[in-house]
Amino acid sequence: MQNLHIKRPQEPKQASQYRGRFAPSPSGLLHFGSLISALASFLDAKSFINDNGQQGKWLIRIEDIDPPREQQGASTAILTSLEAYGLHWDETELYQSDQSQYYRDILANLAQQELSYFCQCTRAQIKSIGGIYQGHCRRVNHPEKNSAIRLVNHYGLHQFDDIFQGSVVCDQALANEDFIIHRKDGLFAYQLAVVADDIAQGITHVVRGCDLLEPTARQLTLFQTLNNSFLKCNTPLFGHIPLAITSDGYKLSKQNKAPAIDNDKPQPALIAALKFLGQSPVAELTSASVEEIIQWAINHWQRSLVPNTVEINID
Ligand code: GLU
Ligand code: ZN
């Protein structure tokens, strides 16, 4: 008979970890909107202290997988701005352009497990059936040439608890879609690369702008699909901060030619970004150094003060 009273050695208590990240695309320089995302993800990581007294880590990933949209020199300029704003990162920055083999391996594994398929439907065809892809090519068996690759979506996850926004419910039909993980033009899809690299970098918390609320549903499904098939991983927690929009309703973005932040005068922009994030920077900070502002912000960061709205007008 089996002895059920075996005394197991005490396992060392694993300290909880925080690994956050900022993942800019080098399609332009940092503007006020991206500064807010960078600052929020940085502060949420750096204000976290685990049981062993260690501060959270904050990593950088340059999402340079879309060469036609890349702006020459933007990656370096973004990193220079982050340094000027006192947002120093941990570990070596990851470039998605170095990750192709890893993405290809994931695609090959998904295909082998029949969790993906080739699709040749055009945008116009999908539009004509109401804009939501209905899995038409799942049974067609298209050749690879001129095809996109779609994920077989078994989960359709569409609800999650957001660190700042509370319970978020995404559009169920959109969340159920077999979405594209490799594009017809040969580029890896954002959904694939972002999830693959959040796994590769061991990310535990994703803090970013509300423009990425809807894609989160798909990313949750992809995490679940990978974890249940061949790539053990933990799904990170997600937190989405409001978007800065101008009075005419446009979000600040590289596409809208939002002005780049000024590397020579970081203090006023940092204080404005803190206010945008609902924090209450004290008056003395107006004459403080970048390091002092950042240290104050880490010490006083309060998630509960971040507005739980999707956008805020900054004009
Ligand atoms: N690279 C994306 C962007 O610049 C952000 C991706 C993410 O934070 O998940 O909008
Ligand atoms: Zn199709």
CSV table of C-alpha atoms and ligand atoms in Angstrom, one decimal:
chain,number,residue,atom,x,y,z
A,1,MET,CA,0.0,0.0,0.0
A,2,GLN,CA,1.2,3.4,-0.8
A,3,ASN,CA,2.4,5.6,1.9
A,4,LEU,CA,0.3,8.7,1.7
A,5,HIS,CA,2.2,10.6,4.4
A,6,ILE,CA,5.4,11.4,2.6
A,7,LYS,CA,6.8,14.6,3.9
A,8,ARG,CA,7.7,16.7,0.9
A,9,PRO,CA,10.6,19.1,1.1
A,10,GLN,CA,9.4,22.7,1.6
A,11,GLU,CA,9.4,24.4,-1.8
A,12,PRO,CA,11.0,27.8,-1.7
A,13,LYS,CA,8.2,30.4,-1.8
A,14,GLN,CA,8.2,31.9,-5.3
A,15,ALA,CA,8.3,35.7,-5.1
A,16,SER,CA,5.6,37.2,-7.2
A,17,GLN,CA,6.9,38.9,-10.3
A,18,TYR,CA,6.0,41.9,-12.4
A,19,ARG,CA,7.4,42.2,-15.9
A,20,GLY,CA,5.8,45.0,-17.8
A,21,ARG,CA,6.7,46.4,-21.2
A,22,PHE,CA,6.4,49.3,-23.7
A,23,ALA,CA,6.1,48.2,-27.3
A,24,PRO,CA,6.3,51.1,-29.7
A,25,SER,CA,6.2,50.7,-33.5
A,26,PRO,CA,8.9,52.7,-35.2
A,27,SER,CA,6.5,54.4,-37.6
A,28,GLY,CA,7.2,57.8,-36.1
A,29,LEU,CA,8.6,59.6,-33.1
A,30,LEU,CA,7.2,59.6,-29.6
A,31,HIS,CA,4.4,62.0,-29.1
A,32,PHE,CA,2.3,63.0,-26.1
A,33,GLY,CA,0.0,60.0,-26.6
A,34,SER,CA,2.8,57.4,-26.6
A,35,LEU,CA,4.5,59.2,-23.7
A,36,ILE,CA,1.4,58.5,-21.6
A,37,SER,CA,1.5,54.8,-22.4
A,38,ALA,CA,5.2,54.6,-21.8
A,39,LEU,CA,4.9,56.4,-18.5
A,40,ALA,CA,1.8,54.5,-17.2
A,41,SER,CA,3.4,51.1,-18.0
A,42,PHE,CA,6.7,52.2,-16.5
A,43,LEU,CA,5.1,53.5,-13.2
A,44,ASP,CA,2.8,50.5,-12.8
A,45,ALA,CA,6.0,48.3,-13.0
A,46,LYS,CA,8.3,50.4,-10.9
A,47,SER,CA,5.8,51.0,-8.1
A,48,PHE,CA,5.4,47.2,-7.7
A,49,ILE,CA,7.5,45.7,-5.0
A,50,ASN,CA,7.4,41.9,-4.5
A,51,ASP,CA,7.8,39.8,-1.3
A,52,ASN,CA,11.5,39.9,-1.8
A,53,GLY,CA,11.6,43.6,-2.0
A,54,GLN,CA,12.3,43.6,-5.7
A,55,GLN,CA,10.9,46.3,-8.0
A,56,GLY,CA,9.0,45.3,-11.1
A,57,LYS,CA,10.9,45.1,-14.4
A,58,TRP,CA,10.0,47.3,-17.4
A,59,LEU,CA,11.1,46.0,-20.8
A,60,ILE,CA,11.2,47.6,-24.3
A,61,ARG,CA,10.1,45.9,-27.5
A,62,ILE,CA,10.5,47.6,-30.8
A,63,GLU,CA,7.6,46.4,-33.0
A,64,ASP,CA,9.4,46.7,-36.3
A,65,ILE,CA,7.6,44.0,-38.3
A,66,ASP,CA,6.0,46.3,-40.8
A,67,PRO,CA,8.8,47.7,-42.9
A,68,PRO,CA,6.6,49.8,-45.3
A,69,ARG,CA,5.3,51.8,-42.3
A,70,GLU,CA,8.6,52.2,-40.6
A,71,GLN,CA,10.3,55.6,-40.4
A,72,GLN,CA,14.0,55.7,-40.9
A,73,GLY,CA,15.8,56.3,-37.6
A,74,ALA,CA,12.6,56.2,-35.5
A,75,SER,CA,13.7,53.2,-33.3
A,76,THR,CA,16.8,55.1,-32.1
A,77,ALA,CA,14.9,58.3,-31.7
A,78,ILE,CA,12.3,56.6,-29.5
A,79,LEU,CA,14.9,55.1,-27.3
A,80,THR,CA,16.7,58.5,-27.0
A,81,SER,CA,13.4,60.1,-26.0
A,82,LEU,CA,12.7,57.5,-23.3
A,83,GLU,CA,16.2,58.1,-21.9
A,84,ALA,CA,15.7,61.9,-21.9
A,85,TYR,CA,12.4,61.4,-20.0
A,86,GLY,CA,14.0,59.3,-17.3
A,87,LEU,CA,12.3,56.1,-18.5
A,88,HIS,CA,15.2,53.7,-18.2
A,89,TRP,CA,14.4,50.1,-19.2
A,90,ASP,CA,15.6,46.8,-17.9
A,91,GLU,CA,17.3,44.1,-20.0
A,92,THR,CA,18.2,44.4,-23.6
A,93,GLU,CA,15.5,45.8,-25.9
A,94,LEU,CA,13.8,43.2,-28.2
A,95,TYR,CA,13.4,43.9,-31.9
A,96,GLN,CA,10.6,42.0,-33.5
A,97,SER,CA,12.6,42.0,-36.8
A,98,ASP,CA,14.9,39.5,-35.0
A,99,GLN,CA,12.1,37.2,-34.1
A,100,SER,CA,11.0,35.8,-37.6
A,101,GLN,CA,12.2,32.2,-37.0
A,102,TYR,CA,10.4,32.1,-33.6
A,103,TYR,CA,7.2,33.3,-35.3
A,104,ARG,CA,7.6,30.8,-38.1
A,105,ASP,CA,8.0,28.0,-35.6
A,106,ILE,CA,4.8,29.0,-33.9
A,107,LEU,CA,3.0,29.1,-37.2
A,108,ALA,CA,4.3,25.7,-38.2
A,109,ASN,CA,3.2,24.2,-34.8
A,110,LEU,CA,-0.3,25.8,-35.2
A,111,ALA,CA,-0.6,24.3,-38.7
A,112,GLN,CA,0.5,20.9,-37.5
A,113,GLN,CA,-2.1,20.9,-34.8
A,114,GLU,CA,-4.8,22.0,-37.3
A,115,LEU,CA,-5.2,25.2,-35.4
A,116,SER,CA,-4.8,27.4,-38.5
A,117,TYR,CA,-5.7,27.4,-42.2
A,118,PHE,CA,-5.0,29.2,-45.4
A,119,CYS,CA,-7.6,31.8,-46.5
A,120,GLN,CA,-7.9,33.6,-49.8
A,121,CYS,CA,-11.0,35.7,-49.1
A,122,THR,CA,-10.7,39.3,-50.0
A,123,ARG,CA,-11.6,42.3,-47.8
A,124,ALA,CA,-14.5,43.1,-50.3
A,125,GLN,CA,-15.9,39.5,-49.9
A,126,ILE,CA,-15.9,39.7,-46.1
A,127,LYS,CA,-17.5,43.2,-46.3
A,128,SER,CA,-20.2,41.8,-48.5
A,129,ILE,CA,-21.2,39.2,-45.8
A,130,GLY,CA,-21.4,41.9,-43.1
A,131,GLY,CA,-17.7,42.5,-42.2
A,132,ILE,CA,-17.2,39.5,-39.9
A,133,TYR,CA,-15.3,36.6,-41.3
A,134,GLN,CA,-17.4,33.4,-41.0
A,135,GLY,CA,-14.7,30.7,-41.4
A,136,HIS,CA,-15.3,30.1,-45.0
A,137,CYS,CA,-11.9,28.7,-45.9
A,138,ARG,CA,-11.7,26.3,-42.9
A,139,ARG,CA,-12.8,23.5,-45.2
A,140,VAL,CA,-11.4,24.7,-48.5
A,141,ASN,CA,-7.8,23.6,-48.3
A,142,HIS,CA,-6.2,26.5,-50.2
A,143,PRO,CA,-2.5,26.3,-51.1
A,144,GLU,CA,-0.1,28.5,-49.2
A,145,LYS,CA,0.6,30.8,-52.2
A,146,ASN,CA,-1.4,34.1,-52.1
A,147,SER,CA,-3.1,33.0,-48.9
A,148,ALA,CA,-3.4,34.6,-45.5
A,149,ILE,CA,-3.2,32.3,-42.4
A,150,ARG,CA,-6.1,32.4,-40.0
A,151,LEU,CA,-6.3,30.9,-36.5
A,152,VAL,CA,-9.0,28.4,-35.7
A,153,ASN,CA,-10.7,30.3,-32.9
A,154,HIS,CA,-12.0,27.7,-30.4
A,155,TYR,CA,-12.4,30.1,-27.5
A,156,GLY,CA,-13.8,33.5,-28.6
A,157,LEU,CA,-12.8,35.0,-25.3
A,158,HIS,CA,-14.4,38.4,-25.1
A,159,GLN,CA,-14.5,39.4,-21.4
A,160,PHE,CA,-11.6,40.4,-19.1
A,161,ASP,CA,-11.0,42.4,-16.0
A,162,ASP,CA,-8.9,45.4,-16.9
A,163,ILE,CA,-6.6,47.0,-14.3
A,164,PHE,CA,-8.0,50.4,-15.0
A,165,GLN,CA,-11.3,50.0,-16.9
A,166,GLY,CA,-12.8,47.2,-14.7
A,167,SER,CA,-14.8,44.5,-16.5
A,168,VAL,CA,-14.5,44.9,-20.3
A,169,VAL,CA,-16.8,43.1,-22.7
A,170,CYS,CA,-15.7,43.1,-26.3
A,171,ASP,CA,-17.9,42.5,-29.3
A,172,GLN,CA,-18.7,38.8,-29.3
A,173,ALA,CA,-18.8,38.4,-33.1
A,174,LEU,CA,-15.5,40.0,-33.5
A,175,ALA,CA,-14.0,38.0,-30.7
A,176,ASN,CA,-15.3,34.8,-32.3
A,177,GLU,CA,-13.7,35.5,-35.7
A,178,ASP,CA,-10.9,33.3,-37.0
A,179,PHE,CA,-8.5,36.2,-37.2
A,180,ILE,CA,-5.4,36.6,-39.4
A,181,ILE,CA,-2.0,35.6,-37.9
A,182,HIS,CA,0.0,35.8,-41.1
A,183,ARG,CA,-0.8,38.3,-43.8
A,184,LYS,CA,-1.3,37.6,-47.5
A,185,ASP,CA,1.6,40.1,-48.2
A,186,GLY,CA,4.0,37.8,-46.3
A,187,LEU,CA,4.2,39.9,-43.1
A,188,PHE,CA,3.5,38.4,-39.6
A,189,ALA,CA,0.3,39.8,-38.2
A,190,TYR,CA,0.4,42.1,-35.2
A,191,GLN,CA,-1.8,39.7,-33.1
A,192,LEU,CA,0.7,36.9,-33.6
A,193,ALA,CA,3.9,38.9,-33.0
A,194,VAL,CA,2.6,40.7,-29.9
A,195,VAL,CA,1.4,37.5,-28.1
A,196,ALA,CA,4.5,35.5,-29.2
A,197,ASP,CA,6.8,38.2,-27.8
A,198,ASP,CA,4.8,38.9,-24.6
A,199,ILE,CA,5.4,35.1,-24.0
A,200,ALA,CA,9.1,35.4,-25.0
A,201,GLN,CA,9.7,38.3,-22.7
A,202,GLY,CA,7.7,36.7,-19.8
A,203,ILE,CA,5.4,39.7,-19.6
A,204,THR,CA,3.0,39.6,-16.6
A,205,HIS,CA,1.3,43.0,-17.1
A,206,VAL,CA,0.4,44.7,-20.3
A,207,VAL,CA,-0.4,48.4,-19.8
A,208,ARG,CA,-1.2,50.4,-23.0
A,209,GLY,CA,-3.7,52.7,-24.6
A,210,CYS,CA,-7.5,52.0,-25.1
A,211,ASP,CA,-7.0,51.9,-28.9
A,212,LEU,CA,-5.9,48.3,-28.2
A,213,LEU,CA,-9.0,47.3,-26.1
A,214,GLU,CA,-10.7,45.3,-28.9
A,215,PRO,CA,-7.5,43.4,-30.0
A,216,THR,CA,-7.1,42.2,-26.4
A,217,ALA,CA,-10.0,39.7,-26.9
A,218,ARG,CA,-8.1,38.1,-29.8
A,219,GLN,CA,-4.9,38.1,-27.9
A,220,LEU,CA,-6.5,36.4,-24.9
A,221,THR,CA,-7.7,33.7,-27.3
A,222,LEU,CA,-4.3,33.3,-28.8
A,223,PHE,CA,-2.7,33.0,-25.4
A,224,GLN,CA,-5.2,30.3,-24.5
A,225,THR,CA,-4.7,28.5,-27.8
A,226,LEU,CA,-1.0,28.4,-27.4
A,227,ASN,CA,-1.1,27.4,-23.8
A,228,ASN,CA,-3.5,24.6,-24.5
A,229,SER,CA,-1.5,23.2,-27.4
A,230,PHE,CA,2.3,23.5,-27.5
A,231,LEU,CA,3.6,26.7,-25.8
A,232,LYS,CA,3.0,26.8,-22.0
A,233,CYS,CA,2.4,30.3,-21.0
A,234,ASN,CA,0.5,32.5,-18.5
A,235,THR,CA,-1.8,35.1,-19.9
A,236,PRO,CA,-0.8,38.5,-18.6
A,237,LEU,CA,-3.1,41.0,-16.9
A,238,PHE,CA,-4.2,43.9,-19.1
A,239,GLY,CA,-4.6,47.5,-18.2
A,240,HIS,CA,-5.8,50.1,-20.8
A,241,ILE,CA,-5.4,53.9,-20.2
A,242,PRO,CA,-7.5,56.6,-21.9
A,243,LEU,CA,-6.5,57.9,-25.3
A,244,ALA,CA,-5.5,61.5,-25.7
A,245,ILE,CA,-7.7,63.0,-28.3
A,246,THR,CA,-7.9,66.5,-29.8
A,247,SER,CA,-11.0,68.6,-29.9
A,248,ASP,CA,-11.8,67.6,-33.4
A,249,GLY,CA,-12.0,64.0,-32.1
A,250,TYR,CA,-8.8,62.6,-33.5
A,251,LYS,CA,-6.5,60.5,-31.3
A,252,LEU,CA,-2.9,61.6,-31.1
A,253,SER,CA,-1.1,59.2,-33.3
A,254,LYS,CA,1.8,59.0,-35.6
A,255,GLN,CA,-0.6,58.7,-38.6
A,256,ASN,CA,-2.2,62.0,-37.6
A,257,LYS,CA,1.2,63.6,-37.4
A,258,ALA,CA,1.1,64.4,-33.7
A,259,PRO,CA,4.1,66.5,-32.7
A,260,ALA,CA,7.1,64.7,-31.3
A,261,ILE,CA,7.8,65.3,-27.6
A,262,ASP,CA,10.7,67.7,-26.9
A,263,ASN,CA,13.8,65.9,-25.5
A,264,ASP,CA,15.2,69.2,-24.3
A,265,LYS,CA,12.2,70.0,-22.1
A,266,PRO,CA,10.9,66.8,-20.5
A,267,GLN,CA,9.7,68.2,-17.2
A,268,PRO,CA,6.5,70.0,-18.4
A,269,ALA,CA,5.4,67.1,-20.6
A,270,LEU,CA,6.0,64.6,-17.7
A,271,ILE,CA,3.9,66.7,-15.4
A,272,ALA,CA,1.2,67.0,-18.0
A,273,ALA,CA,1.3,63.2,-18.6
A,274,LEU,CA,1.0,62.6,-14.8
A,275,LYS,CA,-2.1,64.8,-14.6
A,276,PHE,CA,-3.6,63.1,-17.7
A,277,LEU,CA,-3.2,59.8,-15.8
A,278,GLY,CA,-5.2,61.2,-12.9
A,279,GLN,CA,-2.2,61.6,-10.6
A,280,SER,CA,-1.7,64.8,-8.6
A,281,PRO,CA,1.9,66.0,-9.1
A,282,VAL,CA,2.8,68.5,-6.3
A,283,ALA,CA,3.6,72.1,-7.2
A,284,GLU,CA,7.3,71.8,-6.3
A,285,LEU,CA,7.8,69.3,-9.1
A,286,THR,CA,7.6,72.2,-11.7
A,287,SER,CA,11.1,73.1,-10.7
A,288,ALA,CA,12.4,69.5,-10.1
A,289,SER,CA,14.7,67.5,-12.2
A,290,VAL,CA,13.5,64.6,-14.5
A,291,GLU,CA,14.9,62.1,-12.0
A,292,GLU,CA,13.0,63.8,-9.1
A,293,ILE,CA,9.8,63.8,-11.0
A,294,ILE,CA,10.1,60.2,-11.9
A,295,GLN,CA,10.9,59.1,-8.4
A,296,TRP,CA,8.0,61.1,-7.0
A,297,ALA,CA,5.7,59.5,-9.6
A,298,ILE,CA,6.9,56.0,-8.7
A,299,ASN,CA,6.3,56.7,-5.0
A,300,HIS,CA,2.9,58.1,-5.5
A,301,TRP,CA,1.5,56.0,-8.4
A,302,GLN,CA,-2.1,55.1,-7.7
A,303,ARG,CA,-3.9,52.9,-10.2
A,304,SER,CA,-7.3,53.9,-8.8
A,305,LEU,CA,-6.8,57.5,-9.9
A,306,VAL,CA,-6.3,56.7,-13.6
A,307,PRO,CA,-9.6,57.7,-15.3
A,308,ASN,CA,-11.6,54.7,-16.4
A,309,THR,CA,-12.7,56.3,-19.6
A,310,VAL,CA,-11.7,55.4,-23.1
A,311,GLU,CA,-10.7,58.9,-24.2
A,312,ILE,CA,-9.9,62.3,-22.8
A,313,ASN,CA,-9.8,65.6,-24.7
A,314,ILE,CA,-6.5,67.4,-24.2
A,315,ASP,CA,-7.2,70.7,-26.1
B,1,GLU,N1,3.2,48.5,-31.3
B,1,GLU,C1,1.9,48.8,-30.9
B,1,GLU,C2,1.7,50.3,-31.1
B,1,GLU,O1,2.6,51.1,-31.2
B,1,GLU,C3,1.6,48.6,-29.4
B,1,GLU,C4,1.4,47.1,-29.1
B,1,GLU,C5,1.1,46.8,-27.7
B,1,GLU,O2,1.3,47.6,-26.8
B,1,GLU,O3,0.5,45.8,-27.5
B,1,GLU,O4,0.5,50.8,-31.2
B,2,ZN,ZN,-11.3,32.7,-46.4
